[in-house]
PDB file of C-alpha atoms in Angstrom:
ATOM      1  CA  MET A   1       0.053 -12.199  15.596  1.00  0.00           C
ATOM      2  CA  ASN A   2      -2.034  -9.179  16.513  1.00  0.00           C
ATOM      3  CA  TYR A   3      -2.208  -7.455  13.154  1.00  0.00           C
ATOM      4  CA  ILE A   4      -4.080  -4.218  12.516  1.00  0.00           C
ATOM      5  CA  TRP A   5      -6.452  -5.335   9.759  1.00  0.00           C
ATOM      6  CA  SER A   6      -6.649  -2.323   7.501  1.00  0.00           C
ATOM      7  CA  VAL A   7      -8.054  -1.228   4.166  1.00  0.00           C
ATOM      8  CA  PHE A   8      -7.024   1.346   1.575  1.00  0.00           C
ATOM      9  CA  THR A   9     -10.045   3.620   1.388  1.00  0.00           C
ATOM     10  CA  LYS A  10      -9.523   4.752  -2.214  1.00  0.00           C
ATOM     11  CA  PRO A  11     -12.866   3.168  -3.344  1.00  0.00           C
ATOM     12  CA  TRP A  12     -14.643   5.672  -1.055  1.00  0.00           C
ATOM     13  CA  ALA A  13     -12.203   8.554  -1.426  1.00  0.00           C
ATOM     14  CA  GLU A  14     -14.989  11.129  -1.651  1.00  0.00           C
ATOM     15  CA  LEU A  15     -16.515  10.334   1.757  1.00  0.00           C
ATOM     16  CA  PRO A  16     -16.061  12.537   4.843  1.00  0.00           C
ATOM     17  CA  GLY A  17     -14.453  10.986   7.900  1.00  0.00           C
ATOM     18  CA  ASP A  18     -17.600  10.218   9.895  1.00  0.00           C
ATOM     19  CA  GLU A  19     -19.219   8.330   7.022  1.00  0.00           C
ATOM     20  CA  LEU A  20     -15.991   6.571   6.081  1.00  0.00           C
ATOM     21  CA  GLY A  21     -15.310   5.429   9.630  1.00  0.00           C
ATOM     22  CA  LYS A  22     -18.701   3.780   9.936  1.00  0.00           C
ATOM     23  CA  LEU A  23     -18.318   2.092   6.539  1.00  0.00           C
ATOM     24  CA  VAL A  24     -14.814   0.731   7.251  1.00  0.00           C
ATOM     25  CA  ALA A  25     -15.756  -0.511  10.712  1.00  0.00           C
ATOM     26  CA  GLY A  26     -18.889  -2.123   9.309  1.00  0.00           C
ATOM     27  CA  LEU A  27     -16.754  -4.138   6.893  1.00  0.00           C
ATOM     28  CA  GLY A  28     -14.764  -5.516   9.817  1.00  0.00           C
ATOM     29  CA  PHE A  29     -11.568  -3.445   9.607  1.00  0.00           C
ATOM     30  CA  THR A  30      -9.829  -1.644  12.456  1.00  0.00           C
ATOM     31  CA  GLY A  31      -7.320   0.318  10.372  1.00  0.00           C
ATOM     32  CA  ALA A  32      -7.311   2.439   7.238  1.00  0.00           C
ATOM     33  CA  GLU A  33      -4.985   4.039   4.721  1.00  0.00           C
ATOM     34  CA  ILE A  34      -6.361   7.362   3.516  1.00  0.00           C
ATOM     35  CA  PRO A  35      -5.765   8.897   0.083  1.00  0.00           C
ATOM     36  CA  VAL A  36      -4.700  12.538   0.254  1.00  0.00           C
ATOM     37  CA  ARG A  37      -4.874  13.514  -3.395  1.00  0.00           C
ATOM     38  CA  ASP A  38      -6.474  16.143  -5.576  1.00  0.00           C
ATOM     39  CA  THR A  39      -9.187  13.632  -6.535  1.00  0.00           C
ATOM     40  CA  ALA A  40     -10.089  12.754  -2.910  1.00  0.00           C
ATOM     41  CA  TYR A  41     -12.103  14.325  -0.091  1.00  0.00           C
ATOM     42  CA  LEU A  42      -8.781  15.245   1.519  1.00  0.00           C
ATOM     43  CA  THR A  43      -6.411  17.073  -0.808  1.00  0.00           C
ATOM     44  CA  PRO A  44      -2.800  18.196  -0.278  1.00  0.00           C
ATOM     45  CA  ALA A  45      -4.089  21.768  -0.045  1.00  0.00           C
ATOM     46  CA  THR A  46      -6.623  20.999   2.707  1.00  0.00           C
ATOM     47  CA  ALA A  47      -4.896  18.175   4.598  1.00  0.00           C
ATOM     48  CA  GLU A  48      -2.960  20.211   7.157  1.00  0.00           C
ATOM     49  CA  LYS A  49      -6.196  21.649   8.516  1.00  0.00           C
ATOM     50  CA  ALA A  50      -8.663  18.860   7.701  1.00  0.00           C
ATOM     51  CA  LEU A  51      -6.710  15.628   8.280  1.00  0.00           C
ATOM     52  CA  PRO A  52      -6.651  15.822  12.123  1.00  0.00           C
ATOM     53  CA  VAL A  53     -10.446  16.194  12.223  1.00  0.00           C
ATOM     54  CA  PHE A  54     -10.883  13.435   9.635  1.00  0.00           C
ATOM     55  CA  THR A  55      -8.701  10.973  11.530  1.00  0.00           C
ATOM     56  CA  GLU A  56     -10.422  11.679  14.840  1.00  0.00           C
ATOM     57  CA  GLN A  57     -13.719  10.818  13.177  1.00  0.00           C
ATOM     58  CA  LEU A  58     -12.202   7.516  12.039  1.00  0.00           C
ATOM     59  CA  ARG A  59     -10.933   6.801  15.543  1.00  0.00           C
ATOM     60  CA  ASP A  60     -14.363   7.547  16.970  1.00  0.00           C
ATOM     61  CA  ALA A  61     -15.597   4.633  14.819  1.00  0.00           C
ATOM     62  CA  GLY A  62     -12.810   2.345  16.058  1.00  0.00           C
ATOM     63  CA  VAL A  63     -10.626   2.724  12.951  1.00  0.00           C
ATOM     64  CA  GLU A  64      -6.966   3.666  13.350  1.00  0.00           C
ATOM     65  CA  PRO A  65      -5.288   5.507  10.427  1.00  0.00           C
ATOM     66  CA  ILE A  66      -2.119   3.585   9.518  1.00  0.00           C
ATOM     67  CA  SER A  67      -0.941   5.772   6.642  1.00  0.00           C
ATOM     68  CA  ILE A  68      -1.853   8.287   3.986  1.00  0.00           C
ATOM     69  CA  ALA A  69      -1.241   7.843   0.264  1.00  0.00           C
ATOM     70  CA  SER A  70       0.147  11.174  -0.872  1.00  0.00           C
ATOM     71  CA  GLY A  71       3.303  13.098  -1.766  1.00  0.00           C
ATOM     72  CA  LEU A  72       6.335  14.278   0.174  1.00  0.00           C
ATOM     73  CA  ASP A  73       5.693  18.018   0.507  1.00  0.00           C
ATOM     74  CA  GLU A  74       6.500  19.426   3.932  1.00  0.00           C
ATOM     75  CA  SER A  75       2.853  20.357   4.437  1.00  0.00           C
ATOM     76  CA  THR A  76       1.913  16.679   4.044  1.00  0.00           C
ATOM     77  CA  PHE A  77       4.406  15.669   6.728  1.00  0.00           C
ATOM     78  CA  ALA A  78       2.998  18.403   8.976  1.00  0.00           C
ATOM     79  CA  ALA A  79      -0.560  17.192   8.361  1.00  0.00           C
ATOM     80  CA  ALA A  80       0.338  13.579   9.117  1.00  0.00           C
ATOM     81  CA  ALA A  81       2.118  14.572  12.326  1.00  0.00           C
ATOM     82  CA  ALA A  82      -0.765  16.748  13.491  1.00  0.00           C
ATOM     83  CA  ALA A  83      -3.198  13.882  12.839  1.00  0.00           C
ATOM     84  CA  GLY A  84      -1.041  11.179  14.436  1.00  0.00           C
ATOM     85  CA  VAL A  85      -0.675   9.273  11.160  1.00  0.00           C
ATOM     86  CA  PRO A  86       2.627   7.359  11.218  1.00  0.00           C
ATOM     87  CA  MET A  87       3.399   6.982   7.505  1.00  0.00           C
ATOM     88  CA  ILE A  88       3.138   8.540   4.051  1.00  0.00           C
ATOM     89  CA  ARG A  89       3.020   5.868   1.329  1.00  0.00           C
ATOM     90  CA  ILE A  90       4.463   6.571  -2.109  1.00  0.00           C
ATOM     91  CA  MET A  91       5.786   4.667  -5.130  1.00  0.00           C
ATOM     92  CA  ALA A  92       9.034   5.214  -7.021  1.00  0.00           C
ATOM     93  CA  GLU A  93       8.025   6.308 -10.507  1.00  0.00           C
ATOM     94  CA  LEU A  94      10.157   5.610 -13.560  1.00  0.00           C
ATOM     95  CA  GLY A  95      10.511   8.321 -16.182  1.00  0.00           C
ATOM     96  CA  PRO A  96      11.411   8.379 -19.874  1.00  0.00           C
ATOM     97  CA  ASP A  97      15.093   8.867 -18.982  1.00  0.00           C
ATOM     98  CA  GLY A  98      15.419   5.206 -18.053  1.00  0.00           C
ATOM     99  CA  TYR A  99      15.650   3.040 -14.963  1.00  0.00           C
ATOM    100  CA  ALA A 100      19.025   4.099 -13.592  1.00  0.00           C
ATOM    101  CA  ALA A 101      18.362   7.816 -13.956  1.00  0.00           C
ATOM    102  CA  SER A 102      14.889   7.404 -12.475  1.00  0.00           C
ATOM    103  CA  VAL A 103      16.269   5.562  -9.449  1.00  0.00           C
ATOM    104  CA  ARG A 104      18.832   8.334  -8.900  1.00  0.00           C
ATOM    105  CA  ARG A 105      16.079  10.940  -9.105  1.00  0.00           C
ATOM    106  CA  ASN A 106      13.864   9.030  -6.658  1.00  0.00           C
ATOM    107  CA  ARG A 107      16.792   8.636  -4.281  1.00  0.00           C
ATOM    108  CA  GLU A 108      17.446  12.378  -4.379  1.00  0.00           C
ATOM    109  CA  GLN A 109      13.785  13.055  -3.615  1.00  0.00           C
ATOM    110  CA  LEU A 110      13.877  10.678  -0.666  1.00  0.00           C
ATOM    111  CA  GLU A 111      17.083  12.218   0.649  1.00  0.00           C
ATOM    112  CA  ALA A 112      15.472  15.649   0.381  1.00  0.00           C
ATOM    113  CA  ALA A 113      12.511  14.384   2.435  1.00  0.00           C
ATOM    114  CA  ALA A 114      14.694  12.911   5.194  1.00  0.00           C
ATOM    115  CA  GLY A 115      14.766  16.167   7.122  1.00  0.00           C
ATOM    116  CA  HIS A 116      10.963  16.390   7.114  1.00  0.00           C
ATOM    117  CA  ALA A 117      10.653  12.756   8.202  1.00  0.00           C
ATOM    118  CA  ALA A 118      12.955  13.408  11.149  1.00  0.00           C
ATOM    119  CA  GLN A 119      11.432  16.768  12.057  1.00  0.00           C
ATOM    120  CA  TYR A 120       7.829  15.565  12.061  1.00  0.00           C
ATOM    121  CA  GLY A 121       8.390  11.961  13.172  1.00  0.00           C
ATOM    122  CA  VAL A 122       6.559  10.580  10.135  1.00  0.00           C
ATOM    123  CA  GLN A 123       7.752   7.556   8.165  1.00  0.00           C
ATOM    124  CA  VAL A 124       7.932   7.263   4.376  1.00  0.00           C
ATOM    125  CA  GLY A 125       6.776   3.931   2.953  1.00  0.00           C
ATOM    126  CA  VAL A 126       7.826   3.029  -0.593  1.00  0.00           C
ATOM    127  CA  GLN A 127       5.728   0.385  -2.348  1.00  0.00           C
ATOM    128  CA  PRO A 128       6.947  -1.706  -5.293  1.00  0.00           C
ATOM    129  CA  HIS A 129       4.529  -1.446  -8.209  1.00  0.00           C
ATOM    130  CA  HIS A 130       4.312  -3.330 -11.499  1.00  0.00           C
ATOM    131  CA  GLY A 131       4.826  -1.252 -14.642  1.00  0.00           C
ATOM    132  CA  LYS A 132       6.353   2.229 -14.707  1.00  0.00           C
ATOM    133  CA  PHE A 133       7.658   2.114 -11.140  1.00  0.00           C
ATOM    134  CA  VAL A 134      10.410   0.334  -9.256  1.00  0.00           C
ATOM    135  CA  ALA A 135       8.659  -3.013  -9.411  1.00  0.00           C
ATOM    136  CA  SER A 136      10.502  -5.383  -7.095  1.00  0.00           C
ATOM    137  CA  THR A 137      10.957  -5.553  -3.352  1.00  0.00           C
ATOM    138  CA  LEU A 138      14.707  -5.860  -3.868  1.00  0.00           C
ATOM    139  CA  GLY A 139      14.656  -2.711  -6.012  1.00  0.00           C
ATOM    140  CA  VAL A 140      12.952  -0.754  -3.234  1.00  0.00           C
ATOM    141  CA  VAL A 141      15.278  -2.184  -0.560  1.00  0.00           C
ATOM    142  CA  GLN A 142      18.254  -1.049  -2.644  1.00  0.00           C
ATOM    143  CA  LEU A 143      16.645   2.362  -3.210  1.00  0.00           C
ATOM    144  CA  LEU A 144      16.339   2.857   0.563  1.00  0.00           C
ATOM    145  CA  ASP A 145      19.783   1.521   1.451  1.00  0.00           C
ATOM    146  CA  GLY A 146      21.598   3.940   3.762  1.00  0.00           C
ATOM    147  CA  LEU A 147      18.580   6.167   4.407  1.00  0.00           C
ATOM    148  CA  PRO A 148      17.365   6.748   7.985  1.00  0.00           C
ATOM    149  CA  GLU A 149      15.187   4.151   9.664  1.00  0.00           C
ATOM    150  CA  GLN A 150      12.040   6.233   8.997  1.00  0.00           C
ATOM    151  CA  PHE A 151      12.124   4.984   5.381  1.00  0.00           C
ATOM    152  CA  LYS A 152      10.172   1.741   5.066  1.00  0.00           C
ATOM    153  CA  VAL A 153       9.133  -0.871   2.516  1.00  0.00           C
ATOM    154  CA  VAL A 154       5.426  -1.371   1.849  1.00  0.00           C
ATOM    155  CA  TRP A 155       5.443  -4.961   0.622  1.00  0.00           C
ATOM    156  CA  ASP A 156       2.620  -5.846  -1.794  1.00  0.00           C
ATOM    157  CA  ALA A 157       1.559  -9.436  -2.498  1.00  0.00           C
ATOM    158  CA  ALA A 158       0.220  -8.834  -6.009  1.00  0.00           C
ATOM    159  CA  HIS A 159       3.079  -6.675  -7.252  1.00  0.00           C
ATOM    160  CA  ASP A 160       5.547  -9.098  -5.701  1.00  0.00           C
ATOM    161  CA  VAL A 161       4.188 -11.969  -7.759  1.00  0.00           C
ATOM    162  CA  LEU A 162       3.966  -9.776 -10.881  1.00  0.00           C
ATOM    163  CA  ALA A 163       7.695  -9.197 -10.431  1.00  0.00           C
ATOM    164  CA  GLY A 164       8.158 -12.983 -10.438  1.00  0.00           C
ATOM    165  CA  ASP A 165       9.137 -13.113  -6.788  1.00  0.00           C
ATOM    166  CA  ASP A 166       8.398 -15.337  -3.789  1.00  0.00           C
ATOM    167  CA  PRO A 167       7.221 -13.921  -0.432  1.00  0.00           C
ATOM    168  CA  ARG A 168       9.485 -16.328   1.448  1.00  0.00           C
ATOM    169  CA  ILE A 169      12.433 -14.508  -0.126  1.00  0.00           C
ATOM    170  CA  THR A 170      11.233 -10.930  -0.471  1.00  0.00           C
ATOM    171  CA  LEU A 171       9.729 -10.541   3.006  1.00  0.00           C
ATOM    172  CA  GLU A 172      13.033 -11.721   4.433  1.00  0.00           C
ATOM    173  CA  LEU A 173      14.852  -9.189   2.244  1.00  0.00           C
ATOM    174  CA  ALA A 174      12.598  -6.403   3.509  1.00  0.00           C
ATOM    175  CA  ARG A 175      12.430  -7.476   7.158  1.00  0.00           C
ATOM    176  CA  GLU A 176      14.601  -4.652   8.570  1.00  0.00           C
ATOM    177  CA  ARG A 177      12.508  -1.991   6.837  1.00  0.00           C
ATOM    178  CA  LEU A 178       9.104  -3.652   6.601  1.00  0.00           C
ATOM    179  CA  GLY A 179       6.411  -1.098   7.439  1.00  0.00           C
ATOM    180  CA  ILE A 180       3.118  -2.336   5.950  1.00  0.00           C
ATOM    181  CA  VAL A 181       2.078  -5.544   4.185  1.00  0.00           C
ATOM    182  CA  ASN A 182      -0.394  -4.909   1.356  1.00  0.00           C
ATOM    183  CA  LEU A 183      -2.701  -7.722   0.315  1.00  0.00           C
ATOM    184  CA  LYS A 184      -4.294  -8.003  -3.081  1.00  0.00           C
ATOM    185  CA  ASN A 185      -4.112 -10.737  -5.691  1.00  0.00           C
ATOM    186  CA  VAL A 186      -3.733 -10.946  -9.416  1.00  0.00           C
ATOM    187  CA  THR A 187      -3.667 -13.212 -12.421  1.00  0.00           C
ATOM    188  CA  TYR A 188      -3.236 -12.615 -16.148  1.00  0.00           C
ATOM    189  CA  ILE A 189      -5.875 -12.558 -18.860  1.00  0.00           C
ATOM    190  CA  THR A 190      -5.452 -12.422 -22.602  1.00  0.00           C
ATOM    191  CA  THR A 191      -5.958  -9.235 -24.561  1.00  0.00           C
ATOM    192  CA  ASP A 192      -6.744  -8.698 -28.229  1.00  0.00           C
ATOM    193  CA  ALA A 193      -4.053 -10.123 -30.466  1.00  0.00           C
ATOM    194  CA  THR A 194      -1.751  -7.692 -32.237  1.00  0.00           C
ATOM    195  CA  ALA A 195       0.971  -8.021 -34.840  1.00  0.00           C
ATOM    196  CA  ASP A 196       3.458  -8.549 -32.022  1.00  0.00           C
ATOM    197  CA  VAL A 197       4.840 -11.986 -31.357  1.00  0.00           C
ATOM    198  CA  GLY A 198       3.498 -12.680 -27.866  1.00  0.00           C
ATOM    199  CA  GLY A 199       2.701 -10.221 -25.116  1.00  0.00           C
ATOM    200  CA  ALA A 200      -1.092 -10.227 -25.489  1.00  0.00           C
ATOM    201  CA  TRP A 201      -1.705 -10.496 -21.743  1.00  0.00           C
ATOM    202  CA  LYS A 202      -2.504  -8.067 -18.947  1.00  0.00           C
ATOM    203  CA  PRO A 203      -2.767  -8.249 -15.142  1.00  0.00           C
ATOM    204  CA  TRP A 204      -6.265  -8.825 -13.766  1.00  0.00           C
ATOM    205  CA  PHE A 205      -6.853  -8.195 -10.056  1.00  0.00           C
ATOM    206  CA  VAL A 206      -8.987 -10.832  -8.356  1.00  0.00           C
ATOM    207  CA  GLN A 207     -10.121 -12.202  -4.996  1.00  0.00           C
ATOM    208  CA  GLY A 208      -7.365 -13.446  -2.718  1.00  0.00           C
ATOM    209  CA  ALA A 209      -8.133 -17.122  -3.255  1.00  0.00           C
ATOM    210  CA  GLU A 210      -8.117 -16.785  -7.063  1.00  0.00           C
ATOM    211  CA  GLY A 211      -4.728 -15.214  -7.764  1.00  0.00           C
ATOM    212  CA  LEU A 212      -1.087 -16.112  -8.247  1.00  0.00           C
ATOM    213  CA  ALA A 213       0.175 -14.681  -4.951  1.00  0.00           C
ATOM    214  CA  ASN A 214       0.271 -17.129  -2.059  1.00  0.00           C
ATOM    215  CA  TRP A 215      -1.089 -15.242   0.949  1.00  0.00           C
ATOM    216  CA  SER A 216      -0.664 -18.269   3.218  1.00  0.00           C
ATOM    217  CA  SER A 217       3.041 -18.400   2.383  1.00  0.00           C
ATOM    218  CA  ALA A 218       3.327 -14.694   3.127  1.00  0.00           C
ATOM    219  CA  PHE A 219       1.739 -15.070   6.558  1.00  0.00           C
ATOM    220  CA  ALA A 220       3.868 -18.114   7.385  1.00  0.00           C
ATOM    221  CA  THR A 221       6.951 -16.040   6.574  1.00  0.00           C
ATOM    222  CA  LEU A 222       5.721 -13.082   8.638  1.00  0.00           C
ATOM    223  CA  GLN A 223       5.239 -15.402  11.605  1.00  0.00           C
ATOM    224  CA  THR A 224       8.766 -16.743  11.180  1.00  0.00           C
ATOM    225  CA  LEU A 225      10.068 -13.172  11.131  1.00  0.00           C
ATOM    226  CA  GLY A 226       8.007 -12.234  14.172  1.00  0.00           C
ATOM    227  CA  TRP A 227       6.543  -9.240  12.350  1.00  0.00           C
ATOM    228  CA  SER A 228       3.189  -7.904  13.536  1.00  0.00           C
ATOM    229  CA  GLY A 229       2.653  -4.580  11.775  1.00  0.00           C
ATOM    230  CA  PRO A 230      -0.383  -3.420   9.788  1.00  0.00           C
ATOM    231  CA  ILE A 231      -1.927  -5.614   7.083  1.00  0.00           C
ATOM    232  CA  CYS A 232      -3.703  -3.529   4.441  1.00  0.00           C
ATOM    233  CA  LEU A 233      -6.173  -4.937   1.922  1.00  0.00           C
ATOM    234  CA  THR A 234      -6.064  -2.553  -1.014  1.00  0.00           C
ATOM    235  CA  GLY A 235      -9.527  -3.116  -2.447  1.00  0.00           C
ATOM    236  CA  GLN A 236      -8.277  -3.359  -6.024  1.00  0.00           C
ATOM    237  CA  TYR A 237     -10.374  -5.624  -8.258  1.00  0.00           C
ATOM    238  CA  SER A 238     -10.552  -5.502 -12.036  1.00  0.00           C
ATOM    239  CA  ASP A 239     -14.118  -6.805 -12.364  1.00  0.00           C
ATOM    240  CA  PRO A 240     -16.553  -4.147 -11.108  1.00  0.00           C
ATOM    241  CA  SER A 241     -19.625  -6.411 -11.220  1.00  0.00           C
ATOM    242  CA  VAL A 242     -19.382  -7.233  -7.492  1.00  0.00           C
ATOM    243  CA  PRO A 243     -19.359  -4.371  -4.955  1.00  0.00           C
ATOM    244  CA  VAL A 244     -15.891  -3.700  -3.535  1.00  0.00           C
ATOM    245  CA  GLY A 245     -17.191  -3.949   0.014  1.00  0.00           C
ATOM    246  CA  ASP A 246     -18.516  -7.457  -0.577  1.00  0.00           C
ATOM    247  CA  ARG A 247     -15.214  -8.553  -2.092  1.00  0.00           C
ATOM    248  CA  LEU A 248     -13.244  -7.050   0.787  1.00  0.00           C
ATOM    249  CA  GLN A 249     -15.270  -8.889   3.407  1.00  0.00           C
ATOM    250  CA  ILE A 250     -14.543 -12.186   1.636  1.00  0.00           C
ATOM    251  CA  ASP A 251     -10.838 -11.375   1.386  1.00  0.00           C
ATOM    252  CA  LEU A 252     -10.597 -10.190   4.992  1.00  0.00           C
ATOM    253  CA  LYS A 253     -11.932 -13.541   6.187  1.00  0.00           C
ATOM    254  CA  ALA A 254      -9.557 -15.369   3.844  1.00  0.00           C
ATOM    255  CA  ALA A 255      -6.578 -13.356   5.065  1.00  0.00           C
ATOM    256  CA  GLN A 256      -7.442 -13.877   8.717  1.00  0.00           C
ATOM    257  CA  ALA A 257      -7.777 -17.600   8.106  1.00  0.00           C
ATOM    258  CA  ALA A 258      -4.393 -17.659   6.367  1.00  0.00           C
ATOM    259  CA  ALA A 259      -2.828 -15.808   9.306  1.00  0.00           C
ATOM    260  CA  ARG A 260      -3.887 -18.388  11.896  1.00  0.00           C
TER     261      ARG A 260
END
């Protein structure tokens, strides 16, 4: 499969486009997801004007923008369209009012964004996420049921395994809406004991070869499905003692080997 090997550029969110493009290309990637957040070089307030210039600088370095990580304001759709970025990635957050009410609220927000997605020709990718978000691939597939085809699933290897799932099942479930495949890996480590009975564990994000998620199984399933969209390494590692760039180069080689 001819995947676009991409990276989430959050670890270098403060860099301008020319510097970021050279860095990403130097690591061996040909695609990038760009954070558009108040804490990044590109913010929601500046994106409509600055994102087209930023993405052209990435393209000049041989890096194609596959998505932005941001919100669903109309100005963000306009910025993505002007810059030729095909997708806005979000997550479905759960609030204190409980799961069912949170899902209804997220669905209403997605329905409200459908007009912008159609008008600007920009997709919305919803990623499952462990914790206070819709955590399973099935949950996201159900959340998107009946929405226009511009609404996609961003499947994530680590959060899939944290949900107790198997890529052979969940990638098949998501196949009709699969937009991006995120690669990271995770295990659990113990935390300080408390008075609770059990539960003294937390997720710990690791190199691809060290975690619970089976990347090889994911790629075998993608090949069976005939899917060849972007693969995005997210650059999330819990141990900061090794530079993120070094870790990503190791994981890119591992992922490409698993995809053969």
